Coordinates of C-alpha atoms and ligand atoms in Angstrom, one line a residue:
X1 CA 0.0 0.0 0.0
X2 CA 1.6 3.2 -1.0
X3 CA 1.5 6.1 1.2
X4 CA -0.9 7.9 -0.7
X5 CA -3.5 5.0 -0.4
X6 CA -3.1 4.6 3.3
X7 CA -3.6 8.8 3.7
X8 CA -6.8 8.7 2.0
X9 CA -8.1 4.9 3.7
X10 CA -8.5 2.3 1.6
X11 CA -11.0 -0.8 3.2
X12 CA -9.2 -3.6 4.6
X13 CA -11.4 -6.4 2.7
X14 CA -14.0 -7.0 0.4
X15 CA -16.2 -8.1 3.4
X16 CA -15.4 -4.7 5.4
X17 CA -16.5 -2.7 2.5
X18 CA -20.0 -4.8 2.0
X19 CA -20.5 -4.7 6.0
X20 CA -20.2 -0.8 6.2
X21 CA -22.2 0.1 3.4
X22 CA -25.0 -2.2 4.3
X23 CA -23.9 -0.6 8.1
X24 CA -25.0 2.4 6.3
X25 CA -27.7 1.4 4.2
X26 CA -29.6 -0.2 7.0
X27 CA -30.7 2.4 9.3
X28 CA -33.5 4.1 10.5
X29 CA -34.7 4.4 7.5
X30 CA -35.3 0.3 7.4
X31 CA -37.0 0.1 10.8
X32 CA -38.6 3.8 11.7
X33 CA -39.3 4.6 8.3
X34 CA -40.0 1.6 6.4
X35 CA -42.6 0.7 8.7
X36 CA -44.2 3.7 8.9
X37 CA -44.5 4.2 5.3
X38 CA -45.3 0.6 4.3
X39 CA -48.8 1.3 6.8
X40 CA -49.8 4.1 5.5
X41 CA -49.3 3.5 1.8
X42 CA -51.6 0.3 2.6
X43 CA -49.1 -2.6 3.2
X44 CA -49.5 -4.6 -0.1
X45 CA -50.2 -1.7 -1.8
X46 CA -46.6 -0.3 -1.2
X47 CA -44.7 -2.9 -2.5
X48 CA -45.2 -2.6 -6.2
X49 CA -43.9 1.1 -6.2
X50 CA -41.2 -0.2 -3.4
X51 CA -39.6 -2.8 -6.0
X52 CA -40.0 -0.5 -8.9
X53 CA -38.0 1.9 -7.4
X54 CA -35.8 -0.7 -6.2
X55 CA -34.6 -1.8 -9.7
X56 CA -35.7 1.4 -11.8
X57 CA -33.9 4.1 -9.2
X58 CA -31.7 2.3 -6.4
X59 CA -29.9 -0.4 -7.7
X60 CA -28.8 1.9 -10.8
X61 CA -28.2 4.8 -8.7
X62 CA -26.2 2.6 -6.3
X63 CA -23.9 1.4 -9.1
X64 CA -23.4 4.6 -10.0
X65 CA -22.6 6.1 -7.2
X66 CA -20.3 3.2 -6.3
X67 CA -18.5 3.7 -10.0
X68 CA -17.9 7.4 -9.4
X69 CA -15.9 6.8 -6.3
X70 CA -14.5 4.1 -7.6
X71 CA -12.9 5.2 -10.4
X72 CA -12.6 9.5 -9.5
X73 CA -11.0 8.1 -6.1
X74 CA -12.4 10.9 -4.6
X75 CA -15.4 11.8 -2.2
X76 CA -18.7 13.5 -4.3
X77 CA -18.0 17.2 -4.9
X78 CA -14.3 16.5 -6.1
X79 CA -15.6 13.5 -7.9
X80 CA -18.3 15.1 -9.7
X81 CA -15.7 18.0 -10.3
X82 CA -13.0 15.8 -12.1
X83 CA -15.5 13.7 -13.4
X84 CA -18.0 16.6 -14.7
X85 CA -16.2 19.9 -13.9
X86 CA -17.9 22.6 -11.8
X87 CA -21.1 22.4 -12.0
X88 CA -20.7 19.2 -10.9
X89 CA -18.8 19.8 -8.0
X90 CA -21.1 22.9 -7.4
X91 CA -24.2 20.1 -6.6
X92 CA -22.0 18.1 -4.8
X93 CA -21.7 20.7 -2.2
X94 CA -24.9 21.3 -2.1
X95 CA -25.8 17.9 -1.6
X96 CA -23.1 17.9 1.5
X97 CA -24.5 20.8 3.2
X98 CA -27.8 18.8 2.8
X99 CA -25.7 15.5 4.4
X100 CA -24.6 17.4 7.8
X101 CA -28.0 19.1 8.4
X102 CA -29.5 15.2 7.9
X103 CA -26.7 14.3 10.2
X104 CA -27.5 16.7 12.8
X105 CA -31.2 15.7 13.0
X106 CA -30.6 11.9 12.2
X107 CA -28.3 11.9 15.4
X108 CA -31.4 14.0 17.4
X109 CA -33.5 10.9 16.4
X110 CA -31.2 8.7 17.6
X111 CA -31.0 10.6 20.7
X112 CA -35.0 9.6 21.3
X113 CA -34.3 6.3 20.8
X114 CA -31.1 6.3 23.1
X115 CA -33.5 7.9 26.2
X116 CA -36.3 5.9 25.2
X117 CA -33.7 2.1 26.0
X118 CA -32.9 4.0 29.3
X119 CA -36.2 4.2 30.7
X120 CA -37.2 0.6 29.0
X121 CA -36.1 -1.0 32.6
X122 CA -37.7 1.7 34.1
X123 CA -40.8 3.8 33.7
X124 CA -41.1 3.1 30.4
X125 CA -44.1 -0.3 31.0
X126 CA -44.5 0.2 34.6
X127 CA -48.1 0.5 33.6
X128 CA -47.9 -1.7 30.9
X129 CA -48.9 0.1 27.3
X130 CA -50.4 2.9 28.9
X131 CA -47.4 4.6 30.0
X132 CA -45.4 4.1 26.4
X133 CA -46.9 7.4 25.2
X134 CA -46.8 9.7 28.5
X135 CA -43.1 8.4 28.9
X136 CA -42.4 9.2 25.3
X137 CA -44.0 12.8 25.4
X138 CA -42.2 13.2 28.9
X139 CA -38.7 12.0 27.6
X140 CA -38.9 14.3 24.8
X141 CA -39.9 17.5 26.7
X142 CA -37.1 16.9 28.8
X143 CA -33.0 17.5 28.8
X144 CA -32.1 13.7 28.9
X145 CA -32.1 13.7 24.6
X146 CA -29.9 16.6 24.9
X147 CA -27.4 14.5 26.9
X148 CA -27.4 12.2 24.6
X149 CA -26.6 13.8 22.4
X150 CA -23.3 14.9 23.6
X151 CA -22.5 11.5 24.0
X152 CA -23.6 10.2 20.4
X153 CA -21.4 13.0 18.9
X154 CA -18.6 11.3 21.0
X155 CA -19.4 8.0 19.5
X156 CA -19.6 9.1 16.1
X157 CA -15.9 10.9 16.5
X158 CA -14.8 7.6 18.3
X159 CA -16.1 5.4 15.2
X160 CA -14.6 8.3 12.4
X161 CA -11.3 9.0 14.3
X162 CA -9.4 6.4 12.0
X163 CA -11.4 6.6 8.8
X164 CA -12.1 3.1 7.1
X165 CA -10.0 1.3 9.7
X166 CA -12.4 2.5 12.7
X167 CA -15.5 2.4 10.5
X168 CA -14.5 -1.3 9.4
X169 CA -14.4 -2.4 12.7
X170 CA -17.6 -0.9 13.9
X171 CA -19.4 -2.0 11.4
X172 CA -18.2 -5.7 12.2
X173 CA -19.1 -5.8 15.6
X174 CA -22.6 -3.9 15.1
X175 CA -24.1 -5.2 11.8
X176 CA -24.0 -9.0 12.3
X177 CA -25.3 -8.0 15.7
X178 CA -28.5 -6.0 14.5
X179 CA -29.7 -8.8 12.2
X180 CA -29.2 -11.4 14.9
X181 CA -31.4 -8.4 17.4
X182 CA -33.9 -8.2 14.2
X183 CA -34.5 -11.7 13.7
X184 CA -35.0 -12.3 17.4
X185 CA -37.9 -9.7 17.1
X186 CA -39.5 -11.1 14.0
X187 CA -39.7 -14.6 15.5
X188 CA -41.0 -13.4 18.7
X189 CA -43.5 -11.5 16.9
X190 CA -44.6 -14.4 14.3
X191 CA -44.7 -16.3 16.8
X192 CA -47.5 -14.3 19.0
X193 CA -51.3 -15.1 18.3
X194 CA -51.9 -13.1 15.0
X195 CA -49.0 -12.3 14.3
X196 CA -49.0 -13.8 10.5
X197 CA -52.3 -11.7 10.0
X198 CA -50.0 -9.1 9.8
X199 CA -47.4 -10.4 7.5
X200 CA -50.3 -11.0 5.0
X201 CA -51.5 -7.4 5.2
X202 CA -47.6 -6.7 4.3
X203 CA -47.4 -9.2 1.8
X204 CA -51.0 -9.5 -0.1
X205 CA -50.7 -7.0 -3.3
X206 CA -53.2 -4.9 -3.4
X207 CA -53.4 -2.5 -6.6
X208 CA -55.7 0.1 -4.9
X209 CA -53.1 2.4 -4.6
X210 CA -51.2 2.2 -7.8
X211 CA -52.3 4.9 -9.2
X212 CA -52.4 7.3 -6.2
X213 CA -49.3 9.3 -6.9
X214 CA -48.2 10.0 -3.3
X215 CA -47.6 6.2 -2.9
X216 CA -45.1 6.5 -5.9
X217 CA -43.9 9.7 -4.1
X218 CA -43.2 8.0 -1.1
X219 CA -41.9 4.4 -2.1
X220 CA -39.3 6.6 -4.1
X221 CA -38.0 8.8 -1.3
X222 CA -38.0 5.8 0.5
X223 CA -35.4 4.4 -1.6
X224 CA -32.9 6.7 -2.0
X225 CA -32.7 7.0 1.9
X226 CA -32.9 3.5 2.6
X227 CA -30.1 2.5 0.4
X228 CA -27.9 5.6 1.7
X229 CA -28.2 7.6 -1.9
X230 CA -28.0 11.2 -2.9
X231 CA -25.8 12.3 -0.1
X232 CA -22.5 11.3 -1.3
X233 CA -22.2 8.5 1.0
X234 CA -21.6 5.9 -0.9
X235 CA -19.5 7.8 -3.6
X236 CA -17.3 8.8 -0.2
X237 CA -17.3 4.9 1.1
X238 CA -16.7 3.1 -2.5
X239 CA -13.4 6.2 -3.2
X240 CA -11.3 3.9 -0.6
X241 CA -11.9 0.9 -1.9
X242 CA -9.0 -0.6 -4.5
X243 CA -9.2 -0.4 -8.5
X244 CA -10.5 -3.7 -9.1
X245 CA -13.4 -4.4 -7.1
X246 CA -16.5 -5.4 -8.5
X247 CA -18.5 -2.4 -7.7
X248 CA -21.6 -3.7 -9.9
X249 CA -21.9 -7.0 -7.8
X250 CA -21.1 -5.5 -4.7
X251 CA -24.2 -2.7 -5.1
X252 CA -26.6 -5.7 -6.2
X253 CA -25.2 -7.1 -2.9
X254 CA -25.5 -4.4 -0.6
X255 CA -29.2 -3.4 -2.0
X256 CA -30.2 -7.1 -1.8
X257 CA -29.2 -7.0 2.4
X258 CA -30.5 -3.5 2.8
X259 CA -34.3 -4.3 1.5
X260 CA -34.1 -8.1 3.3
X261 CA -33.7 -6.0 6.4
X262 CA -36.1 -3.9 5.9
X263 CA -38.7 -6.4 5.1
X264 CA -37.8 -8.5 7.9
X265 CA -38.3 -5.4 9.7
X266 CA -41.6 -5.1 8.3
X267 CA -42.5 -8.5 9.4
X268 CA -41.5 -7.9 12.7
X269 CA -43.3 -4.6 12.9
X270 CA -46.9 -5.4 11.2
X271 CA -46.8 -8.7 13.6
X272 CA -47.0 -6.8 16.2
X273 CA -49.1 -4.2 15.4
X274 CA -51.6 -7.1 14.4
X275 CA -51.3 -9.5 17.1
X276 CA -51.9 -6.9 19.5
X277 CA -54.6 -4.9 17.3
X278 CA -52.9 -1.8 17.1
X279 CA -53.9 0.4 14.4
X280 CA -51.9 3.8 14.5
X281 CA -54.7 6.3 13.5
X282 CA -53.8 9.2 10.7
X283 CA -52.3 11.8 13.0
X284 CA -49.6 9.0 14.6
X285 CA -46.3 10.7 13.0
X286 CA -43.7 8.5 11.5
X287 CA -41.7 8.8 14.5
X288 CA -44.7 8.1 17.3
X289 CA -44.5 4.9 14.8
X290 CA -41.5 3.1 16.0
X291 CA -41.2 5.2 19.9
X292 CA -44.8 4.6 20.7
X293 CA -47.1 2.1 18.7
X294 CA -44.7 -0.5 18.5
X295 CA -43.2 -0.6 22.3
X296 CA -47.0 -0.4 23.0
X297 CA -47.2 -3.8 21.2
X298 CA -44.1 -5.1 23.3
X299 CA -45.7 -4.2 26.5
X300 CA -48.2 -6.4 25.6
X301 CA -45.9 -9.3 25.3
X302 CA -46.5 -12.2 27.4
X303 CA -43.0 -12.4 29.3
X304 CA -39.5 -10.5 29.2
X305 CA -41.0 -7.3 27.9
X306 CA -38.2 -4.7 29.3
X307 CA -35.8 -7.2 27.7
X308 CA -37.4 -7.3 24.3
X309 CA -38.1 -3.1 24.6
X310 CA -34.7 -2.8 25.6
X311 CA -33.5 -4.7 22.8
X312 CA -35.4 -2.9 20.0
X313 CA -34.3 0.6 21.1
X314 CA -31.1 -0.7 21.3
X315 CA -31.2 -2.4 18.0
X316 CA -32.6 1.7 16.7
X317 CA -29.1 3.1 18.0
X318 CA -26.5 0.4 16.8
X319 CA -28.1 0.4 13.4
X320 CA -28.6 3.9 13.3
X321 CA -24.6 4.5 14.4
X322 CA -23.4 2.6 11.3
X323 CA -25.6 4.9 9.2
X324 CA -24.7 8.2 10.9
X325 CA -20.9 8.0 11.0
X326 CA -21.4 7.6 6.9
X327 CA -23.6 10.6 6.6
X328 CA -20.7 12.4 8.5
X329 CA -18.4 10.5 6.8
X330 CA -19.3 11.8 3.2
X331 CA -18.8 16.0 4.1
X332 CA -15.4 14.6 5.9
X333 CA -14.0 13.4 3.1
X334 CA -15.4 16.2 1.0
X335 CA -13.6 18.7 2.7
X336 CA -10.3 16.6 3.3
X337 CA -10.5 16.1 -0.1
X338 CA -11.0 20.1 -0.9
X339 CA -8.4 21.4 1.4
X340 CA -6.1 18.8 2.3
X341 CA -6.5 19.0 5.9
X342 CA -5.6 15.8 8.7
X343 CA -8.5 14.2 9.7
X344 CA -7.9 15.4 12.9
X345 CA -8.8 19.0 12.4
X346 CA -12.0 17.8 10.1
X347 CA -13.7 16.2 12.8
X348 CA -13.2 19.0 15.0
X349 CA -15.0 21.4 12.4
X350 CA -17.5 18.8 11.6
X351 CA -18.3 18.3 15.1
X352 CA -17.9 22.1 16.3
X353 CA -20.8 23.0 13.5
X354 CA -23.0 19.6 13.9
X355 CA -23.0 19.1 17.8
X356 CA -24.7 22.5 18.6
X357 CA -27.2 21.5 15.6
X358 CA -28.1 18.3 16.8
X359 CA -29.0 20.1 20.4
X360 CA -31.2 22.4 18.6
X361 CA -33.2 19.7 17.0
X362 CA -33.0 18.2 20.8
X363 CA -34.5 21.3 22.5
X364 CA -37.6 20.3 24.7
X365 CA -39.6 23.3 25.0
X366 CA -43.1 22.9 24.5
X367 CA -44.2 25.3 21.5
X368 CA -47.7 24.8 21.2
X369 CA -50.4 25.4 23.5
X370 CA -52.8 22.6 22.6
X371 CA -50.9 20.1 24.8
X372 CA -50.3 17.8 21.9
X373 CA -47.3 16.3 23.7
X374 CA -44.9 15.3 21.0
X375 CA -44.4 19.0 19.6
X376 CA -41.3 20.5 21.0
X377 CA -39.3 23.2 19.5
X378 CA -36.7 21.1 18.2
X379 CA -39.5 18.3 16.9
X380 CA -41.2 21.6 14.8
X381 CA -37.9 22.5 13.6
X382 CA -36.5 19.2 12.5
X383 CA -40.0 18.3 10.6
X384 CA -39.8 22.1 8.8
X385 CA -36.0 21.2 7.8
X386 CA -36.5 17.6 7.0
X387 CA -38.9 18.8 4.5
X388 CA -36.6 20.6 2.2
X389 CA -33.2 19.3 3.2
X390 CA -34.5 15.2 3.4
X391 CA -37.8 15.4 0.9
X392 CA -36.0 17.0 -2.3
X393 CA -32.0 17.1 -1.8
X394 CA -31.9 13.3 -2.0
X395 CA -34.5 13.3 -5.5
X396 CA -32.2 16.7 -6.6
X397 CA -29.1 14.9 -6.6
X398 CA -30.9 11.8 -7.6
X399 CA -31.5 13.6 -10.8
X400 CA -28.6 16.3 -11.9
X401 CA -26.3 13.1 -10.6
X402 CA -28.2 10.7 -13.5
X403 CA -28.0 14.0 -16.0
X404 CA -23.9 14.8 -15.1
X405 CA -22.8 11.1 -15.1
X406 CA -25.4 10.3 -17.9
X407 CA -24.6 13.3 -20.6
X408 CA -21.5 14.9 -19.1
X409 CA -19.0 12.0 -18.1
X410 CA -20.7 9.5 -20.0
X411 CA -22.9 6.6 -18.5
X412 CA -20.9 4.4 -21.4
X413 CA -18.0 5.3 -20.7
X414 CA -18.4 4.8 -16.9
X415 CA -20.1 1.0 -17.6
X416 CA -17.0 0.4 -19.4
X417 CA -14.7 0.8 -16.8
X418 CA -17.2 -1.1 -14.7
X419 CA -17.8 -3.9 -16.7
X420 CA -13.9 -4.3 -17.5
X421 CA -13.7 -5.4 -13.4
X422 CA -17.0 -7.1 -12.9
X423 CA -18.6 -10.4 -13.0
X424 CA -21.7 -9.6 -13.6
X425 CA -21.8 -7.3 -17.4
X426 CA -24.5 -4.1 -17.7
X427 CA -25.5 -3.6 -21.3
X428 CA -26.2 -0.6 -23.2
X429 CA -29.6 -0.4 -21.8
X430 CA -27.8 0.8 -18.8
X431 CA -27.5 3.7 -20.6
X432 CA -30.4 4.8 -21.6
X433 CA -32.0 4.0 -17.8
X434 CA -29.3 6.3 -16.7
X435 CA -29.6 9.4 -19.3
X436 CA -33.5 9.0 -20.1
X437 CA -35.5 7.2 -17.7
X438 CA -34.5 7.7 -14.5
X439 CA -34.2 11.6 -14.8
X440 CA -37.6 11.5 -16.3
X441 CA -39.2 9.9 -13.6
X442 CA -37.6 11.7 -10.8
X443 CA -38.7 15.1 -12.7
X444 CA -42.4 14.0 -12.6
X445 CA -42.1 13.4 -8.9
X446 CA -40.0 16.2 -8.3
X447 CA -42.8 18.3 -10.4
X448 CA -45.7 16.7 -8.4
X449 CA -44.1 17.9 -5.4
X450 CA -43.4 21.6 -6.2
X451 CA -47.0 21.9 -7.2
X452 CA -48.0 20.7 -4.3
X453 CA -46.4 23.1 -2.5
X454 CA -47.3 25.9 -4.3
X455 CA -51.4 24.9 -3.0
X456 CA -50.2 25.4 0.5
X457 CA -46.4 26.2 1.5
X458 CA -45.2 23.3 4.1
X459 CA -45.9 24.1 7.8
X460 CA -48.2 27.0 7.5
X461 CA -51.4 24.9 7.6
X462 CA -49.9 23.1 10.8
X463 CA -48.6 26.0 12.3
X464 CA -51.9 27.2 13.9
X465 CA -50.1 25.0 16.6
X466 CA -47.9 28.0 17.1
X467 CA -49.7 31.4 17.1
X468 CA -48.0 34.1 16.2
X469 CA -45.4 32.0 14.6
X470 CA -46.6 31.6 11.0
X471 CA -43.3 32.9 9.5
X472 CA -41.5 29.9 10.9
X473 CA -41.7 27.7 8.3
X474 CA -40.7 30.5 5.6
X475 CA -38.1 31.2 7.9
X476 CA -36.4 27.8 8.1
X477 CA -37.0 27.7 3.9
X478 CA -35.5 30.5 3.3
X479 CA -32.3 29.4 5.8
X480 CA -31.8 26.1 4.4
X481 CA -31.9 27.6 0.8
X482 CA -29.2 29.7 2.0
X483 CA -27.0 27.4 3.8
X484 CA -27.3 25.0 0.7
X485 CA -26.9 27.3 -2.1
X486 CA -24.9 29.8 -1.0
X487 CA -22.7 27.3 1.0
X488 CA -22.0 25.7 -1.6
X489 CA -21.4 27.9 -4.4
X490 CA -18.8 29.4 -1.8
X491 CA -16.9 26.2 -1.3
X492 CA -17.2 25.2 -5.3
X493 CA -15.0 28.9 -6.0
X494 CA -12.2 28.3 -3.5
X495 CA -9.2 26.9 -4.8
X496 CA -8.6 23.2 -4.3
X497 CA -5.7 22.0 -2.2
X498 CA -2.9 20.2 -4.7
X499 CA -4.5 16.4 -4.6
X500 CA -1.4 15.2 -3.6
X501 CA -2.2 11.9 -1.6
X502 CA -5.0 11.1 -4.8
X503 CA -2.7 11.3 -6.9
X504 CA -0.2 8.8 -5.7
X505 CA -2.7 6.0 -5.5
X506 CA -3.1 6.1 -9.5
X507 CA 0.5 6.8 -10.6
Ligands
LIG1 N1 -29.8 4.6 4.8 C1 -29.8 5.2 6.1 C2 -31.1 4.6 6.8 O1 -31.8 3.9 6.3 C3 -29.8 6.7 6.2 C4 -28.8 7.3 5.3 C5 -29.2 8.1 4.3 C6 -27.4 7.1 5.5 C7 -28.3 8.7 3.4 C8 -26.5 7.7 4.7 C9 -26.9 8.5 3.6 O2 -31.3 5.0 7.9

C-alpha cells in the first residue's frame, strides 16, 4: 500500500466494505421509516412502487454512485468535479451541506431512541402500554435527549477518528449483531397469536393504490434513503476501496441486504401491530410509529417485555450509528479532499458545527399550546428542515447526478470501466436508464411535489399549533436555501488544495 492510499483509507477487505455500506444502508430508514410508510401507503399496496424503485432508481443509482468513487478516487464534490467539472462539484456541495444538516437531525433521532432504552427498565411499562406514550412525550420535553446527544457525537468521533479502519471495525461488531437483534424480534412477533395476520397485510398485493401518486412519491424517497443515496455517501465509502473491485456485484449485494432487512423489519413490525390490534390512526407521526405504537405492542408481550423493549431501542441506536458516521463521513471526506487538511482537524470542524445542531433539534420546549405532547421546538424545527433538506436534496441529486454522469461524463463510458472489473456485465440499456428514464421519472415526482407546494407552503397549515409563529416555516425555507446554495457555491470557488495523496494511489 503506498503512502498515498493509506492517507486517503483504503477498506481492509471485500467483506469490510459490503458490511459498512449495508452498516449504512440499514438504518433508520429500514425500521422507523419503512414501517411507517409501508402502513400508510396500505401494506400490499406499497410494494409494487417499493420494488420498482428498487430496480428502476436504487440499484442503478447505487452502481453509480459506487463507480464514481471508484474510479474518480475521490469523495462526491471532487468527484463530480473531475468527473464533470464545476457544475458538478457545485451540486456536490450542495448535496453535502444537505448531508450534515440530515446528520445533525438523524443523530437527534437517535437521541430519542437512546433515552427511550434507558427508561425501557424503568418507567417506560411500569403500567404496561399505557405509559409508552406519556413516557415518550415526557422524555422528549425533557433534557435527557440533549445529553445524549453529547454523547452520540462522542461516538460518532470515536467510530470516524481512524477513517475506514475504525468504520470497518464498527461495522463488524454492530451489523451482524443488528440482524441477529432483528430476527430475534420477528420470531418473537410471528410467533404471538396473529402475528402472521400481519405479514399477509404486508405481503398480499393490493393495486388500490397504484395509481395514487403520493404512494409512488413515497416508495421513491424511500429508496434513496434507505439505500444511503443522494448524499454522497456511498460515492465517499466506494473512493477507498481498490481499482479492481467489483463495484456492480457488490451494489446488487449491498441493496439485496438492505431491503431483506427492511422487510424482515416489516415483518417484525406489522406482527406486532396485528397481534396486538394496534392500528396507529392518521395523526400517529412516522416517528410516534416506532417510539410509541410498536413498544406499546411489546408491553403487551406475554414475558420479558423490558428485555425485548430494551433490545429494539437498542437495536434503533446500533443500526442507526453505522448509518450516521457515513452521513458524516461523506462531508469529511469532501472537505479533506478540498483542502487537504488531517483528519484530525476535520472532525473538529465537523463536530464544532454539527453538535450544537443536533442540540437544537433536541431542545424540549413545548411550543404549542394545545398540549399535543410530541411537539417541541426542536420536533417543529427538525419536521420544517427535514422537509426541504431530506424530501427534495436526496430526488435533486438523484436527478442532476443521473444528468452529469449520464450526458456529461458518460454513463458508457463509466459501464466500461465497470464492466472491465465485474462479473456480472450491464449492457447498453444501462445507458439509456441512466440518461432517459430515470431523470424522467424523478422530474415528474420532483414536479408533483413543487405543485404541491405551491397549493399550501409546508408548515403553515400546521402551524396554527404555534400562534404568532406563521413565518417559521418560511423562515427555516429561506435558511436552508441559503445554507445550501450559498454554502455551496462558496466552497465550489475556492481553490482546491494540490491532490497530492489522490494522486499517488493512480501513478
Ligand atoms: N440509509 C440510512 C437509513 O436507512 C440513512 C442514510 C441516508 C445514511 C443517506 C446515509 C446516507 O437509515
Amino acid at each position: 500500500m503506498s503512502s498515498g492510499e493509506s492517507r486517503r483509507g483504503l477498506w481492509g477487505s471485500k467483506l469490510g466494505f459490503v458490511l459498512a455500506a449495508s452498516g449504512s444502508a440499514i438504518g433508520l430508514g429500514n425500521i422507523v421509516f419503512f414501517g411507517a410508510n409501508a402502513y400508510r401507503y396500505g401494506g400490499g399496496a406499497f410494494y409494487v412502487p417499493y420494488f420498482v424503485a428498487l430496480f428502476l432508481l436504487g440499484i442503478p443509482m447505487m452502481i453509480v454512485e459506487f463507480g464514481l468513487g471508484k474510479t474518480q478516487r475521490r469523495s462526491f464534490p471532487a468527484s463530480m468535479r473531475k468527473a464533470c467539472g464545476a457544475g458538478g462539484e457545485f451540486f456536490g456541495w450542495w448535496s453535502q451541506i444537505n448531508a450534515l444538516f440530515i446528520g445533525m437531525y438523524y443523530i437527534t433521532i437517535l437521541s430519542w431512541a437512546a433515552s427511550m432504552l434507558m427508561k425501557a427498565f424503568g418507567p417506560l411499562l411500569e403500567d404496561g402500554r399505557a405509559s409508552v406514550g406519556p413516557t415518550f412525550g415526557a422524555t422528549l420535553a425533557s433534557w435527557t435527549p440533549a445529553a445524549f446527544v453529547v454523547v452520540l457525537w462522542g461516538l460518532n468521533m470515536v467510530f470516524l477518528s481512524k477513517g475506514t479502519k475504525t468504520i470497518e471495525r464498527t461495522a463488524k461488531i454492530f451489523v451482524p449483531l443488528m440482524w441477529v437483534f432483528m430476527i430475534v424480534l420477528v420470531v418473537r412477533g410471528l410467533s404471538l397469536d396473529n402475528g402472521f395476520q400481519g405479514v399477509w397485510y404486508l405481503f398480499t398485493p393490493n393495486f388500490d393504490g397504484i395509481l395514487d401518486f403520493s404512494v409512488w412519491r413515497g416508495a421513491f424517497s424511500q429508496m434513496f434513503f434507505s439505500l444511503s443515496l443522494g448524499l454522497g455517501t456511498m460515492v465517499a465509502y466506494s473512493s477507498y476501496l481498490p481499482k479492481k473491485s467489483d463495484v456492480i456485484t457488490n451494489a446488487g449485494m449491498v441493496s439485496f441486504l438492505n431491503c431483506s432487512f427492511e422487510f424482515i423489519a416489516g415483518v417484525a413490525i406489522f406482527s406486532i401491530l396485528f397481534a396486538f390490534s394496534l392500528y396507529p390512526g392518521s395523526s400517529t407521526g412516522t416517528l410516534g410509529m416506532s417510539l410509541v405504537v410498536i413498544p406499546s405492542g411489546i408491553a403487551e408481550f406475554p414475558a420479558a417485555q423490558a428485555v425485548f423493549a430494551g433490545l429494539f431501542f437498542f437495536l434503533l441506536v446500533i443500526a442507526g450509528l453505522t448509518s450516521s458516521i457515513s452521513i458524516l463521513e461523506a462531508p469529511i471526506s469532501a472537505i479533506r479532499d478540498k483542502f487537504a487538511w488531517p483528519r484530525g482537524k476535520v472532525l473538529a470542524l465537523i463536530a464544532l458545527i454539527g453538535l450544537p445542531g443536533s442540540l437544537v433539534f433536541a431542545l424540549p420546549m413545548m411550543l404549542d399550546r394545545g398540549g399535543e405532547p410530541t411537539q417541541t421546538t426542536g420536533l417543529t424545527l427538525l419536521d420544517l428542515l427535514d422537509h426541504w433538506a431530506f424530501g427534495y436534496s436526496l430526488l435533486i441529486v438523484g436527478l442532476t447526478e443521473a444528468l452529469y454522469i449520464g450526458w456529461g461524463y458518460g454513463i458508457s463510458r463509466l459501464r466500461n470501466e465497470l464492466n472491465a472489473t465485474s462479473f456480472l456485465k450491464l449492457g447498453p440499456w444501462f445507458d439509456w436508464l441512466i440518461k432517459l428514464v430515470i431523470p424522467v421519472v424523478i422530474s415528474v415526482v420532483l414536479i408533483f411535489n413543487v405543485l404541491g407546494e405551491i397549493g399550501a407552503f409546508y408548515g403553515t397549515k400546521e402551524s396554527q399549533l404555534f400562534d404568532g409563529l406563521n413565518w417559521l416555516p418560511f423562515a427555516v425555507f429561506i435558511f436552508w436555501a441559503i445554507a445550501t446554495f450559498g454554502g455551496a457555491s462558496v466552497l465550489t470557488r475556492l481553490t482546491q488544495a494540490k491532490e497530492e495523496g489522490i494522486e499517488r494511489v493512480e501513478s
